[in-house]
Coordinates of C-alpha atoms in Angstrom, one line a residue:
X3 CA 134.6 5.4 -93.3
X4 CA 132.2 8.7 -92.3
X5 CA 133.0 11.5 -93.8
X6 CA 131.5 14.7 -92.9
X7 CA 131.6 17.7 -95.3
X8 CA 132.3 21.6 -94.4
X9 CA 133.6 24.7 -95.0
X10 CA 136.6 23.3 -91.9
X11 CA 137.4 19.7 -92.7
X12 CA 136.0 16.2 -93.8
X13 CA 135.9 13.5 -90.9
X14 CA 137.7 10.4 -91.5
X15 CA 136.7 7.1 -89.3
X16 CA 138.8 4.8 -88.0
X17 CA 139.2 1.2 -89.2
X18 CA 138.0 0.2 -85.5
X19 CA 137.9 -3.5 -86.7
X20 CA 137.7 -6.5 -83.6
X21 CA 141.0 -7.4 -84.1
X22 CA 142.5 -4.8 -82.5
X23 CA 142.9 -6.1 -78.8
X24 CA 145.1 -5.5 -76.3
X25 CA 147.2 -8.1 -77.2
X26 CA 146.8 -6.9 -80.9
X27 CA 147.6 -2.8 -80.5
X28 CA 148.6 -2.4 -84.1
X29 CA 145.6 -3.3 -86.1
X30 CA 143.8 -6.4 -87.4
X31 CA 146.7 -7.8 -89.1
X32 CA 148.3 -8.3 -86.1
X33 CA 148.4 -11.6 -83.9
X34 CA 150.1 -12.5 -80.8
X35 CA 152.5 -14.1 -82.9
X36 CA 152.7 -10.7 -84.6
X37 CA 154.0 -8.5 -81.9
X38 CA 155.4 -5.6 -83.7
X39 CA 152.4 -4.5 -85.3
X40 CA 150.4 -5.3 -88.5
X41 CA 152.0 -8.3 -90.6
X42 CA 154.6 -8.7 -88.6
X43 CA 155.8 -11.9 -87.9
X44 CA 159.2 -13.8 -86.9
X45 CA 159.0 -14.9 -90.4
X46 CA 158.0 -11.3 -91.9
X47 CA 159.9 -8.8 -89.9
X48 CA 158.0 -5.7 -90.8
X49 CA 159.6 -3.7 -88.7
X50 CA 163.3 -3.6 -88.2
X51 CA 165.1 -5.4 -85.1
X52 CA 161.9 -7.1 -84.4
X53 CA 163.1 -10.5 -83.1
X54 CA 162.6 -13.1 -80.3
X55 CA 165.5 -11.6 -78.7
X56 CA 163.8 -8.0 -79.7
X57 CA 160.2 -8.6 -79.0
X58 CA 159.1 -5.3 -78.0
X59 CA 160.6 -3.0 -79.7
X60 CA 163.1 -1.9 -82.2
X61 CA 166.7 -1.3 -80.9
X62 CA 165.8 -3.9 -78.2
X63 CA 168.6 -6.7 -77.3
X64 CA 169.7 -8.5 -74.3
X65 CA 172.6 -5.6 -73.9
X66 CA 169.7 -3.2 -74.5
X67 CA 167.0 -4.1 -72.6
X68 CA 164.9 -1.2 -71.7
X69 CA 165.3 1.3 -74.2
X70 CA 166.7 2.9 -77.1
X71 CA 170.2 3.7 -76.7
X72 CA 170.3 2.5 -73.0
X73 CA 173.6 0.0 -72.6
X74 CA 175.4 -1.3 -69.0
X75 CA 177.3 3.0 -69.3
X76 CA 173.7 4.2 -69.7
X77 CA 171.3 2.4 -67.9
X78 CA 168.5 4.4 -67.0
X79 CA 167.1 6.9 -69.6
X80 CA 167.1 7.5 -73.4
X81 CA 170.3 9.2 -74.6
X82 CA 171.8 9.3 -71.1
X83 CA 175.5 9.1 -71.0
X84 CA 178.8 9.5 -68.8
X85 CA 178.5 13.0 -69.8
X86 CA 174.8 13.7 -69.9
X87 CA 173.7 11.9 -66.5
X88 CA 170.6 12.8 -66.1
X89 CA 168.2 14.1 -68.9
X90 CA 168.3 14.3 -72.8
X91 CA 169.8 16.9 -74.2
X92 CA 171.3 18.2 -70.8
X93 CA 175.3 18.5 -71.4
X94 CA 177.8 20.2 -68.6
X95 CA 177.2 23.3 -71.0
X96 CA 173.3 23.2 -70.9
X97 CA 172.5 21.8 -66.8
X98 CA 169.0 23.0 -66.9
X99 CA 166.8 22.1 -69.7
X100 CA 166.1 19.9 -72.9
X101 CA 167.9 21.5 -75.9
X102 CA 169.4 24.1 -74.4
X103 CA 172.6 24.5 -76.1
X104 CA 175.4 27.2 -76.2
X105 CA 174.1 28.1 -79.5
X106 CA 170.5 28.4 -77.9
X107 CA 170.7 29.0 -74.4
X108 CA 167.2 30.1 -74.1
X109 CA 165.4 26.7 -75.5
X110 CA 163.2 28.5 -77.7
X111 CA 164.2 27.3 -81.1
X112 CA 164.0 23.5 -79.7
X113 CA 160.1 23.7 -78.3
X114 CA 157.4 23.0 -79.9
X115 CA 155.4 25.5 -82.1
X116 CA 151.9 24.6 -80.3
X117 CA 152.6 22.2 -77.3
X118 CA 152.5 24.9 -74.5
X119 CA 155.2 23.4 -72.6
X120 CA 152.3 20.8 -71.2
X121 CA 149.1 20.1 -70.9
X122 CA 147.0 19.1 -67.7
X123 CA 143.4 17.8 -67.0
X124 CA 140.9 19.8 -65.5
X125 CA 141.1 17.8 -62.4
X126 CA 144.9 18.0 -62.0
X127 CA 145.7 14.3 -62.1
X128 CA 147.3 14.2 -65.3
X129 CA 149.3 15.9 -67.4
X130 CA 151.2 15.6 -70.7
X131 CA 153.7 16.8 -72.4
X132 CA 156.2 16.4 -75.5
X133 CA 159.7 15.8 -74.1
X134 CA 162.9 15.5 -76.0
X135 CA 165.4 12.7 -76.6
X136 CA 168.5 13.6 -78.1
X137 CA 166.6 15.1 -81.7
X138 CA 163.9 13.1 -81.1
X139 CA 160.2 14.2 -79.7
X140 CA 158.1 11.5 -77.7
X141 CA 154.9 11.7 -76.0
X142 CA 155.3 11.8 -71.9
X143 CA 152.5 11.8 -69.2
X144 CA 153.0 13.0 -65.9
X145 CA 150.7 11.4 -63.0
X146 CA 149.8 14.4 -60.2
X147 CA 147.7 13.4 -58.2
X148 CA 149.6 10.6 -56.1
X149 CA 152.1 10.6 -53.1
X150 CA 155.0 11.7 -55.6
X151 CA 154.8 12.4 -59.3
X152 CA 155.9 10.5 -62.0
X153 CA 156.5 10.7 -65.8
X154 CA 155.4 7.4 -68.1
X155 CA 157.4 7.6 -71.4
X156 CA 154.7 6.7 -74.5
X157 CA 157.2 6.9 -77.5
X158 CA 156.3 5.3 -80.7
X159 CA 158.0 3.6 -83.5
X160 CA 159.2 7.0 -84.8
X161 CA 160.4 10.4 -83.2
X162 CA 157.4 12.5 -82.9
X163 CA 157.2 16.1 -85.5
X164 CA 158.4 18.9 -83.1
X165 CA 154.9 21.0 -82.9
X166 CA 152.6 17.3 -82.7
X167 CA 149.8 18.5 -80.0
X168 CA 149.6 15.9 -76.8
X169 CA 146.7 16.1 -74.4
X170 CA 146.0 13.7 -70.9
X171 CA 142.3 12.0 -70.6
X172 CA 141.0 11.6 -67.3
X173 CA 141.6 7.5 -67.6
X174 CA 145.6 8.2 -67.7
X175 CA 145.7 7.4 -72.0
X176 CA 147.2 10.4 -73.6
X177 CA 146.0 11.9 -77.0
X178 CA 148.2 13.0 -79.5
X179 CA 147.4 14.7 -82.7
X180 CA 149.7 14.1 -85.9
X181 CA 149.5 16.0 -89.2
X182 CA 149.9 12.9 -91.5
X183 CA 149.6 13.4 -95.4
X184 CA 147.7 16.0 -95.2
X185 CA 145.1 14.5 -92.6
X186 CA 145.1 15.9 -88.9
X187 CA 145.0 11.9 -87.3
X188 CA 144.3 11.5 -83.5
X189 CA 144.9 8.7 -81.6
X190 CA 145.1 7.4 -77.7
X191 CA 148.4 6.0 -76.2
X192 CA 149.1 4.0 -73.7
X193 CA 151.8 2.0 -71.9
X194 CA 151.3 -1.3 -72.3
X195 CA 154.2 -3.2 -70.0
X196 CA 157.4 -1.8 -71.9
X197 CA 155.7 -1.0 -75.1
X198 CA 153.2 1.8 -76.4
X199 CA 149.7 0.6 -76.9
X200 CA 148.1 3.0 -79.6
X201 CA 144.2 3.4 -80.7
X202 CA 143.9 5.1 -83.9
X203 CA 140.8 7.3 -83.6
X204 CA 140.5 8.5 -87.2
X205 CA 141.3 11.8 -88.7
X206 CA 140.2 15.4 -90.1
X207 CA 141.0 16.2 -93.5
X208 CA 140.6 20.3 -94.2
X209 CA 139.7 21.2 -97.4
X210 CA 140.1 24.7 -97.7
X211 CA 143.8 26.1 -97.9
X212 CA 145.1 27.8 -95.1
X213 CA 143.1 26.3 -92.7
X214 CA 144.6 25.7 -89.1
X215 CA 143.8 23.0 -86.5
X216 CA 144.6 22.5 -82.8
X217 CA 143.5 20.7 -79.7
X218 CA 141.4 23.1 -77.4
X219 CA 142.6 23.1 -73.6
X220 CA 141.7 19.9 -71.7
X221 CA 137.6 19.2 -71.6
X222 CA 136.2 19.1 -67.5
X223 CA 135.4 15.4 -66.4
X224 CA 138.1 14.2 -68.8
X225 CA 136.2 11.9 -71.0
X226 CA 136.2 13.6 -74.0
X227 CA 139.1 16.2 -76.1
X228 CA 138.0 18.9 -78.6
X229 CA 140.1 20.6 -81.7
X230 CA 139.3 24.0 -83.3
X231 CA 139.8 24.3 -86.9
X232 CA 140.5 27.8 -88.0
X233 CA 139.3 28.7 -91.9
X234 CA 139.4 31.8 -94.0
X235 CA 135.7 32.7 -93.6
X236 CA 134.7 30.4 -90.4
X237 CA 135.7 27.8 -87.4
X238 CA 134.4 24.5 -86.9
X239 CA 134.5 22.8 -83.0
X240 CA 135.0 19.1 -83.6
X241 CA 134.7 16.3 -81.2
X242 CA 138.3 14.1 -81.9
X243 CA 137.8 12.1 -79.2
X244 CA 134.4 10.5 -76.8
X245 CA 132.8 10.2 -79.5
X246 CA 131.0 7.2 -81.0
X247 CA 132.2 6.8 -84.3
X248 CA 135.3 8.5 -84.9
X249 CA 136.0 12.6 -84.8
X250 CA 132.3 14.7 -85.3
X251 CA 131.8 17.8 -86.3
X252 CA 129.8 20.0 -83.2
X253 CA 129.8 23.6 -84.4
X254 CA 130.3 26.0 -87.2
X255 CA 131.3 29.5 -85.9
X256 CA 131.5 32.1 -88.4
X257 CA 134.9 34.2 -87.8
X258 CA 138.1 33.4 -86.7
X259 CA 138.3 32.1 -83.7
X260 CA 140.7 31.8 -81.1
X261 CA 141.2 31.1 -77.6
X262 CA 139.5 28.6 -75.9
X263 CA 137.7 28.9 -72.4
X264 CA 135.3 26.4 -70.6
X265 CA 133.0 27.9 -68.5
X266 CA 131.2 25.0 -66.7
X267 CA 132.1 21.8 -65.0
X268 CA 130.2 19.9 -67.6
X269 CA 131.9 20.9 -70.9
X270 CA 129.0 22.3 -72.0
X271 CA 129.6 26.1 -72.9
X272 CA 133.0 26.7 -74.7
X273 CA 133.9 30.4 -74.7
X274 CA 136.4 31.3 -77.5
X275 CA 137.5 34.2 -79.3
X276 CA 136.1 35.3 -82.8
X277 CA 137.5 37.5 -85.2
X278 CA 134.6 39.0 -87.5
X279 CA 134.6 42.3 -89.2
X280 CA 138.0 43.7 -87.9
X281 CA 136.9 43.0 -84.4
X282 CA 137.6 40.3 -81.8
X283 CA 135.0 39.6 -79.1
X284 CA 134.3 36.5 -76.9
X285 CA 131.4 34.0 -78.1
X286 CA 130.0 30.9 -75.9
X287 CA 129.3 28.1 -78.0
X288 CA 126.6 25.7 -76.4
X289 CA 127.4 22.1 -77.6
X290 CA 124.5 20.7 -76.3
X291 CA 121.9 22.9 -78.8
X292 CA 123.7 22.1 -81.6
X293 CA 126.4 25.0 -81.5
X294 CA 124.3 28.2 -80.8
X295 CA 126.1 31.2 -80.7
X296 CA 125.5 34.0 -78.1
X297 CA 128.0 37.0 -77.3
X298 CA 129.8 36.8 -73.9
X299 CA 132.0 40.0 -73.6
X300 CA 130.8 43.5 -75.1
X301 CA 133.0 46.2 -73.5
X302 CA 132.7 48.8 -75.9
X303 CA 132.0 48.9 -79.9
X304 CA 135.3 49.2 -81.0
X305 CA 137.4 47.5 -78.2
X306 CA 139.1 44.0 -78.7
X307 CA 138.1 42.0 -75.8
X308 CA 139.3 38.2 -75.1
X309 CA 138.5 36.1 -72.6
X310 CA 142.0 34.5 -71.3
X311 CA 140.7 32.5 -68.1
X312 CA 137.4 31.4 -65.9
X313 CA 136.4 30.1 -62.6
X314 CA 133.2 28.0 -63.0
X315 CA 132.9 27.9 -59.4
X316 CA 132.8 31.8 -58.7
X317 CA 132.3 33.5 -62.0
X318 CA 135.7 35.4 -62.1
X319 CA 136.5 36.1 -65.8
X320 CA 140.2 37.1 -67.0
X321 CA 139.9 39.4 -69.8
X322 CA 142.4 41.4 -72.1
X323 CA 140.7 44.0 -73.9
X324 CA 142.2 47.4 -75.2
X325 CA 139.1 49.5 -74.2
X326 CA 140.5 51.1 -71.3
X327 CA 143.6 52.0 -73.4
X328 CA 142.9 52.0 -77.6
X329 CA 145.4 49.6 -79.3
X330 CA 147.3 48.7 -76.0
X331 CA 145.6 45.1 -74.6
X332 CA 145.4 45.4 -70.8
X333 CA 144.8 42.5 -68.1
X334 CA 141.2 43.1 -66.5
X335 CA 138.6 40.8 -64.4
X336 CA 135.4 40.3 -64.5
X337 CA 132.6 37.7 -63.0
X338 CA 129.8 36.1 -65.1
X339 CA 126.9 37.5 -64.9
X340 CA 127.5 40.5 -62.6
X341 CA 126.2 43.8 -62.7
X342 CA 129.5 45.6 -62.1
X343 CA 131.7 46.5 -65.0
X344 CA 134.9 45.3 -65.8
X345 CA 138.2 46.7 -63.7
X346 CA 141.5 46.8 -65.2
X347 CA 144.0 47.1 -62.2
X348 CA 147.2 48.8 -62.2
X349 CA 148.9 46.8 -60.7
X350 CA 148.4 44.2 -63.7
X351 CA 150.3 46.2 -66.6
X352 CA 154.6 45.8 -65.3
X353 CA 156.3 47.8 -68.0
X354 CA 157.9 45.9 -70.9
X355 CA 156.8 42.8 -69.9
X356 CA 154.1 40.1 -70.8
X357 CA 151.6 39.2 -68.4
X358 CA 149.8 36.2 -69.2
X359 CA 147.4 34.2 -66.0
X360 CA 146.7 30.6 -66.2
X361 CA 145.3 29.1 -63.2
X362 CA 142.1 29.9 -61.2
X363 CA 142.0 29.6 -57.5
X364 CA 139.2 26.6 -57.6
X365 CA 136.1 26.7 -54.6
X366 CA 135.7 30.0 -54.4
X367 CA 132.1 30.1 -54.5
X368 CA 130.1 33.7 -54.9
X369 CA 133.9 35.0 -53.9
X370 CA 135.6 35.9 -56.9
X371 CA 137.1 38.6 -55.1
X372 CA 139.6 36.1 -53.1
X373 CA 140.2 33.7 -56.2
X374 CA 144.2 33.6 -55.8
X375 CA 145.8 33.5 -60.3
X376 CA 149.3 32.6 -61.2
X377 CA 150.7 34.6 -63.7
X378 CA 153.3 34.1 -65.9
X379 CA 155.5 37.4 -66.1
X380 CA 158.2 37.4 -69.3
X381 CA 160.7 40.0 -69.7
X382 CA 163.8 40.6 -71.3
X383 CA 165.3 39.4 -68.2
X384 CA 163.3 35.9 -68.8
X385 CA 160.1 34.3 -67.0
X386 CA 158.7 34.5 -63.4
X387 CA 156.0 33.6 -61.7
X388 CA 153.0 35.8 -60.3
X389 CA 150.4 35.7 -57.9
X390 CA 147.5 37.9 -57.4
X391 CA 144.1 38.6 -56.2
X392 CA 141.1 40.5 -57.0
X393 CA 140.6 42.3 -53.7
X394 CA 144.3 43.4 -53.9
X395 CA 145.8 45.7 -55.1
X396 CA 149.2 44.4 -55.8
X397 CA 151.3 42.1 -57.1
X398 CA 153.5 39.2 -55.6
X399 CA 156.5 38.4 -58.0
X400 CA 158.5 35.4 -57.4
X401 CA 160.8 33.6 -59.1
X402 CA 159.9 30.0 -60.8
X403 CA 161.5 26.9 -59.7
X404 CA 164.3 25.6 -61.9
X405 CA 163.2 23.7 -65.0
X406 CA 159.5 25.0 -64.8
X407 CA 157.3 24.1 -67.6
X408 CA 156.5 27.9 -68.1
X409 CA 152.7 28.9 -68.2
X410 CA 151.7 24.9 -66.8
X411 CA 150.6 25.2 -63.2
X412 CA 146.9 24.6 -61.1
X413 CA 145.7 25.6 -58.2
X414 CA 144.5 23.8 -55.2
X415 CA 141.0 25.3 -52.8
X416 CA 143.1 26.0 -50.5
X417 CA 145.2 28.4 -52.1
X418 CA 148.4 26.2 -53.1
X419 CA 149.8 26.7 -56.3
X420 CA 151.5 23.8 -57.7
X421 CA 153.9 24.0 -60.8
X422 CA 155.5 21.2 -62.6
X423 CA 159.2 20.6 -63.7
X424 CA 161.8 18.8 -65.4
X425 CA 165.4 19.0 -64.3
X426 CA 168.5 17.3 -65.1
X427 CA 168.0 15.8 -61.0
X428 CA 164.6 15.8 -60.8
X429 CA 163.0 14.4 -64.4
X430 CA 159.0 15.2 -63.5
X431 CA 158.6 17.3 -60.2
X432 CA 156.0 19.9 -58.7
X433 CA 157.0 22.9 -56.8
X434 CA 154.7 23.9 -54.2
X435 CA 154.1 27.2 -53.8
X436 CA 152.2 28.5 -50.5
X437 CA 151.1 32.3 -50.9
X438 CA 149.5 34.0 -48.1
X439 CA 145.8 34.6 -47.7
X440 CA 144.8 38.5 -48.1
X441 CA 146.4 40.5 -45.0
X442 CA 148.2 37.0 -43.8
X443 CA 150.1 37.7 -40.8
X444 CA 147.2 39.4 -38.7
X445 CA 147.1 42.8 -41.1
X446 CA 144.0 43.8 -41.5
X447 CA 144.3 46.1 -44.7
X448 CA 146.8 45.9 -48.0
X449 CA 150.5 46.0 -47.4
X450 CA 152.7 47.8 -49.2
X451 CA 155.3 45.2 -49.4
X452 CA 154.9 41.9 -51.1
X453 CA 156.3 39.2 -48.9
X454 CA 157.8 36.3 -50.9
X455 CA 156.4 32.4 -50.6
X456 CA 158.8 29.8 -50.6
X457 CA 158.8 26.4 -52.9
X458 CA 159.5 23.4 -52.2
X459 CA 161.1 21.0 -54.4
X460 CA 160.0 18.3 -54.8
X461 CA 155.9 18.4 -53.1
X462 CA 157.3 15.7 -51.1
X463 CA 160.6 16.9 -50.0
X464 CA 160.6 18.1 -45.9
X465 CA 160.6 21.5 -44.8
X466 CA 164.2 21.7 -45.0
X467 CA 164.6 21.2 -48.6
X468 CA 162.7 25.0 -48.7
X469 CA 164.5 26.9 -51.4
X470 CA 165.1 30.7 -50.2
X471 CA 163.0 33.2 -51.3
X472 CA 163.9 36.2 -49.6
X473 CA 165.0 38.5 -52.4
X474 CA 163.7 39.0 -56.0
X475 CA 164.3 36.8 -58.3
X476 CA 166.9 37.6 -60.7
X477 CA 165.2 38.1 -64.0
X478 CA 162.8 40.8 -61.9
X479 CA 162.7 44.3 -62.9
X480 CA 164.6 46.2 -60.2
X481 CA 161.2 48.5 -59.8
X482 CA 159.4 45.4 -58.6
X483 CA 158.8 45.7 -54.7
X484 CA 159.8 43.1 -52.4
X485 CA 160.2 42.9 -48.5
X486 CA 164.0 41.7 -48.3
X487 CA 163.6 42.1 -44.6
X488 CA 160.9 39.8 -44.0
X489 CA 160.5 36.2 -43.5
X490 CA 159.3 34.1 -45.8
X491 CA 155.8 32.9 -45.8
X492 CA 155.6 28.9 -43.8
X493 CA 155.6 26.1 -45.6
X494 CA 152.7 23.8 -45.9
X495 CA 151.7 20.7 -47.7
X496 CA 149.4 20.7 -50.4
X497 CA 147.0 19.3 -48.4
X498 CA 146.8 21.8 -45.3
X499 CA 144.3 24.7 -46.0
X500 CA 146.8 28.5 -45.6
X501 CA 144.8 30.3 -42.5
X502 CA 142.3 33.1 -43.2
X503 CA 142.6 36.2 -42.0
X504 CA 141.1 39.5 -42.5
X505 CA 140.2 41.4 -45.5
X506 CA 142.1 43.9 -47.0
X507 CA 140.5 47.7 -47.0
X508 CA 138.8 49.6 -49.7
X509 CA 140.6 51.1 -52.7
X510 CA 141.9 54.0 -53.0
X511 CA 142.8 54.7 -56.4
X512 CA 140.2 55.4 -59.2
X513 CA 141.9 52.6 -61.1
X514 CA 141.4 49.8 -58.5
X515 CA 138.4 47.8 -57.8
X516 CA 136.2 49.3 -55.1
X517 CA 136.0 47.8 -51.8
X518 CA 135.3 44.0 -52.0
X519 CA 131.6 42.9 -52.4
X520 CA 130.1 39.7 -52.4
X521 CA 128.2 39.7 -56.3
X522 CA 126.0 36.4 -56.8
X523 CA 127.0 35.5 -60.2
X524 CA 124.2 33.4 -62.2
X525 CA 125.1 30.2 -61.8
X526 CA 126.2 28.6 -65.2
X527 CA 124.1 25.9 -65.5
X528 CA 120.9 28.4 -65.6
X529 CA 121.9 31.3 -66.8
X530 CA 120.4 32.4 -70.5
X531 CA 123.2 32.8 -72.9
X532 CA 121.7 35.7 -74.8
X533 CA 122.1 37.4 -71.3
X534 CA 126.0 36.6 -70.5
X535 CA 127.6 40.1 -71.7
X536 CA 130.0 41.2 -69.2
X537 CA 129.7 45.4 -69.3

C-alpha cells in the first residue's frame, strides 16, 4: 500500500498481485475453477446463483441466459417486458426516456447528481455513460467512431449508487469511480464475453471533512483520467488512473477550484477555476513542473471570470465572467494569447434562459473567428440545442433530437455536429446535425434570419429518414427568430466537408465583435504561462 499524505486525501494502492489475469478478473483468490470472483468455487459459492448451470453470473440459468431478468417474453434487454418493449424504465406513460414517470415527467429526480448525462473522449470514439435498469444504475460505453454506434453494457455484481462518476479511456475500458466506506475507489471495466472484467486501481481517502471529489472531463490522447478534490482551504489534481502505482497526487492549488479545461493536445496545462478571497478567476496548472500555478483570465479586479470551454487548435476561449454586467455572468469569447480583449455578444444572453456551450469546432487553425459551438439552451419551456459562431452575430436555435443526452455532443472539422441518444427505438444513437458555413447559400454578409439544419437519426439512416426542421422547436421562446419559409439546410454525412462560402460583413453594433481578423494566437506548446492573461 502507498499512501500519500495532504491537506486533499491519502492515496491508497491497489493489491495489484499476479494472480489477477484475465481469466482471474476478481483478484488472487480467484482460479479458473473460481469463476465468480475471489474464493469462489462450485464447492464455496461465494456469490449467490453461481453454478455450473450459472457460470457467469448471478441470476443466470438456461431459461435466463443473457441477462438479469431476461426470459423467452423478454429476450433482449434488462427489465424489458410486453409492456416496456424497448428500454428500462420506458412504460406507455413515459415513451421517451429512462425514469421518466407521471410523477416525474421531466427525469430530473432519477439522474445522477455528477454524471453529466455522459461522458466522451477527446477523440470522439468513446463515450460512457450511467444508464438505468429498472432502479438499478449500471456502467454503459458507447463506441462512436465506427459505421453505426453501439452501447456495451458493463454492469457489475451490484446496481451502481445513482451519482457514481463513469469516464471512457482511449482503449474502450471504462473508468468508474465509487465512494466506498469512505474511500473514493477507481477502477477499469471491461466486457469480458458476457461478464464484466474489473481492475481495481486503488483509492483516495480525504481526510478533511467536507472535502469533495470528482473526475475531471476526459484527458486528450486517452491514456490517462484525472479527479479534483475540492477542500476547505485548497484543491489537490490527482492522477487515478495511467499511473504506475496506483492514484498520485500531481498538484496542490490553493482555493477552491472548479471547472476543468484542457488547453493542449498533450494533457499538459489544465485550466480550472479557483475560488480565493471572494473571487473566482481561471488558473493553468502545468503538470509537467510539478503543478505550477500561473493566472489565465484577468478581466477586471473585481469581476468573476471562468473559463467554460477551449480550442487547442485555434486558441478560442469560452468565458463567463460578470465584468461586462456586475453580479449577472455573461457568455463571452476570447483566444489564447491575443491582444484583443474579450467580447461578450448579444446575441449570447436569451432572456430567462441558461446558456451553457460544450463543443469546439476542432481544426480551426489561427481561425477562431469561424470555430462553429453547440450550446445547450434551457428554459422553462425545456432544453434545445444551439449553434453559433464568432464572426456572427446571431444565433441558430434548433430543437434536440428525441432522447438527447443533454449537454453531450462533439464536433467534427468540417463543421458537423454530432449528438448522442437513447430512445425507447433507438437504445444508443447520434443525430447529425449539418449547420451551414457563415453566409451559406452564396450571401455574402449576416442574415437576419436563422435558417434551421436538419438531423438525421440515426448517422446512418438515408436522406429520407431527415426529421423536419422547418419551424421552431417547441420549447423555443416565441421571440427566437427563425426562417419558416425557407428550406432546410442539405443533408450531409459526417464525413463530407459543408461548402465554404464567403465571410460575413463587419459589425455593426458596439456590443459585437469587430469585423473578423485573423489573430496568431501563441501556440500552446510555447507560450510562457506567466504571460497567458486574456484582457
Amino acid at each position: 500500500m502507498a499512501a500519500d499524505a495532504g491537506a486533499a486525501g491519502t492515496a491508497v494502492a491497489a493489491d495489484a498481485g499476479a494472480a489477477v489475469t484475465p481469466t482471474n478478473p476478481g483478484g488472487a483468490a480467484g482460479t479458473p475453477t473460481d469463476a465468480g470472483g475471489p474464493g469462489v468455487t462450485a464447492a464455496i459459492p461465494g456469490r449467490t446463483a453461481v453454478t455450473a448451470t450459472n457460470p457467469d453470473r448471478p441470476g443466470v440459468t438456461p431459461t435466463n441466459p443473457d441477462w438479469p431478468g431476461v426470459t423467452p417474453t423478454n429476450p433482449g434487454r434488462p427489465g424489458v417486458t410486453p409492456t416496456n418493449p424497448d428500454w428500462p424504465g420506458v412504460t406507455p406513460t413515459n415513451p421517451g426516456r429512462p425514469g421518466v414517470t407521471a410523477a416525474n415527467p421531466g427525469g430530473a429526480a432519477v439522474a445522477p447528481p455528477d454524471a453529466g448525462g455522459c461522458a466522451i473522449t477527446a477523440d470522439g470514439a468513446y463515450a460512457a455513460r450511467l444508464a438505468l435498469d429498472g432502479d438499478s444504475w449500471f456502467p454503459e460505453r458507447w463506441t462512436l467512431d465506427g459505421p453505426e454506434p453501439y452501447a456495451v453494457p458493463l454492469p457489475g455484481d451490484q446496481p451502481e449508487e445513482p451519482g457514481t462518476g463513469v469516464q471512457p479511456m482511449g482503449d474502450g475500458r471504462v473508468l468508474i469511480h465509487r465512494l466506498v466506506a469512505g474511500r473514493h475507489a477507481f477502477s477499469l471495466l471491461y466486457p469480458t464475453g458476457p461478464g464484466t472484467g474489473e481492475l481495481p486501481l486503488g483509492a483516495v481517502e480525504c481526510a478533511e471533512s467536507g472535502t469533495r471529489l470528482a473526475l475531471l472531463p476526459p484527458a486528450p490522447g486517452g491514456s490517462r483520467a484525472y479527479a479534483l478534490a475540492v477542500g476547505p482551504r485548497s484543491s489537490v489534481v490527482w492522477l487515478v488512473a495511467g499511473g504506475a502505482f496506483g492514484p498520485e497526487r500531481l498538484a496542490e492549488v490553493p482555493g477552491r477550484c472548479s471547472g476543468g479545461v484542457w488547453l493542449d493536445r498533450g494533457g499538459r496545462l489544465l485550466a480550472l477555476d479557483r475560488e480565493l478571497h471572494g473571487r473566482t478567476k481561471t488558473v493553468v496548472v502545468d503538470l509537467e513542473r510539478a503543478g505550477e500555478v500561473s493566472p489565465l483570465l484577468l478581466i477586471t479586479d473585481g469581476s468573476d471570470d471562468r473559463l467554460l470551454l477551449a480550442d487547442p487548435d485555434s486558441g478560442l476561449l469560452l468565458i463567463s465572467s460578470d465584468a461586462p454586467s456586475p453580479g449577472r455572468p455573461r457568455l463571452g469569447w476570447g483566444v489564447l494569447g491575443s491582444t484583443l480583449p474579450v467580447r461578450f455578444p448579444e446575441c449570447l444572453r436569451v432572456p430567462e434562459c441558461t446558456v451553457t456551450p460544450f463543443a469546439i469546432q476542432p481544426g480551426q487553425v489561427l481561425t477562431p473567428e469561424h470555430c462553429a459551438v453547440a450550446l445547450r439552451v434551457d428554459g422553462a419551456r425545456g432544453t434545445w440545442v444551439g449553434t453559433w459562431r464568432p464572426a456572427e452575430r446571431r444565433v441558430r436555435h434548433l430543437p434536440a433530437p428525441e432522447g438527447w443526452l443533454a449537454g453531450a455532443g462533439l464536433w467534427t472539422q468540417d463543421g458537423v455536429l454530432r449528438l448522442p441518444y437513447a430512445t425507447r427505438t433507438t437504445p444508443c444513437g447520434v443525430a447529425v446535425l449539418a449547420v451551414p458555413h457563415p453566409g451559406a447559400g452564396g450571401q455574402g454578409g449576416p442574415s437576419t434570419e436563422h435558417v434551421p439544419a436538419a438531423f438525421v437519426s440515426p448517422a446512418s439512416a438515408p436522406p429520407t429518414a431527415v426529421l423536419p426542421a422547418s419551424a421552431p422547436p417547441a420549447s423555443v421562446p416565441p421571440n427566437s427568430t427563425f426562417a419558416t419559409s425557407a428550406p432546410p439546410a442539405s443533408v450531409r454525412p459526417a464525413s463530407e466537408p459543408v461548402p465554404q462560402a464567403a465571410e460575413p460583413g463587419p459589425a455593426t453594433t458596439e456590443s459585437e465583435p469587430p469585423a473578423p481578423v485573423a489573430p496568431r494566437p501563441v501556440p500552446l506548446q510555447q507560450a510562457p504561462l506567466g504571460r497567458l492573461v486574456t484582457n
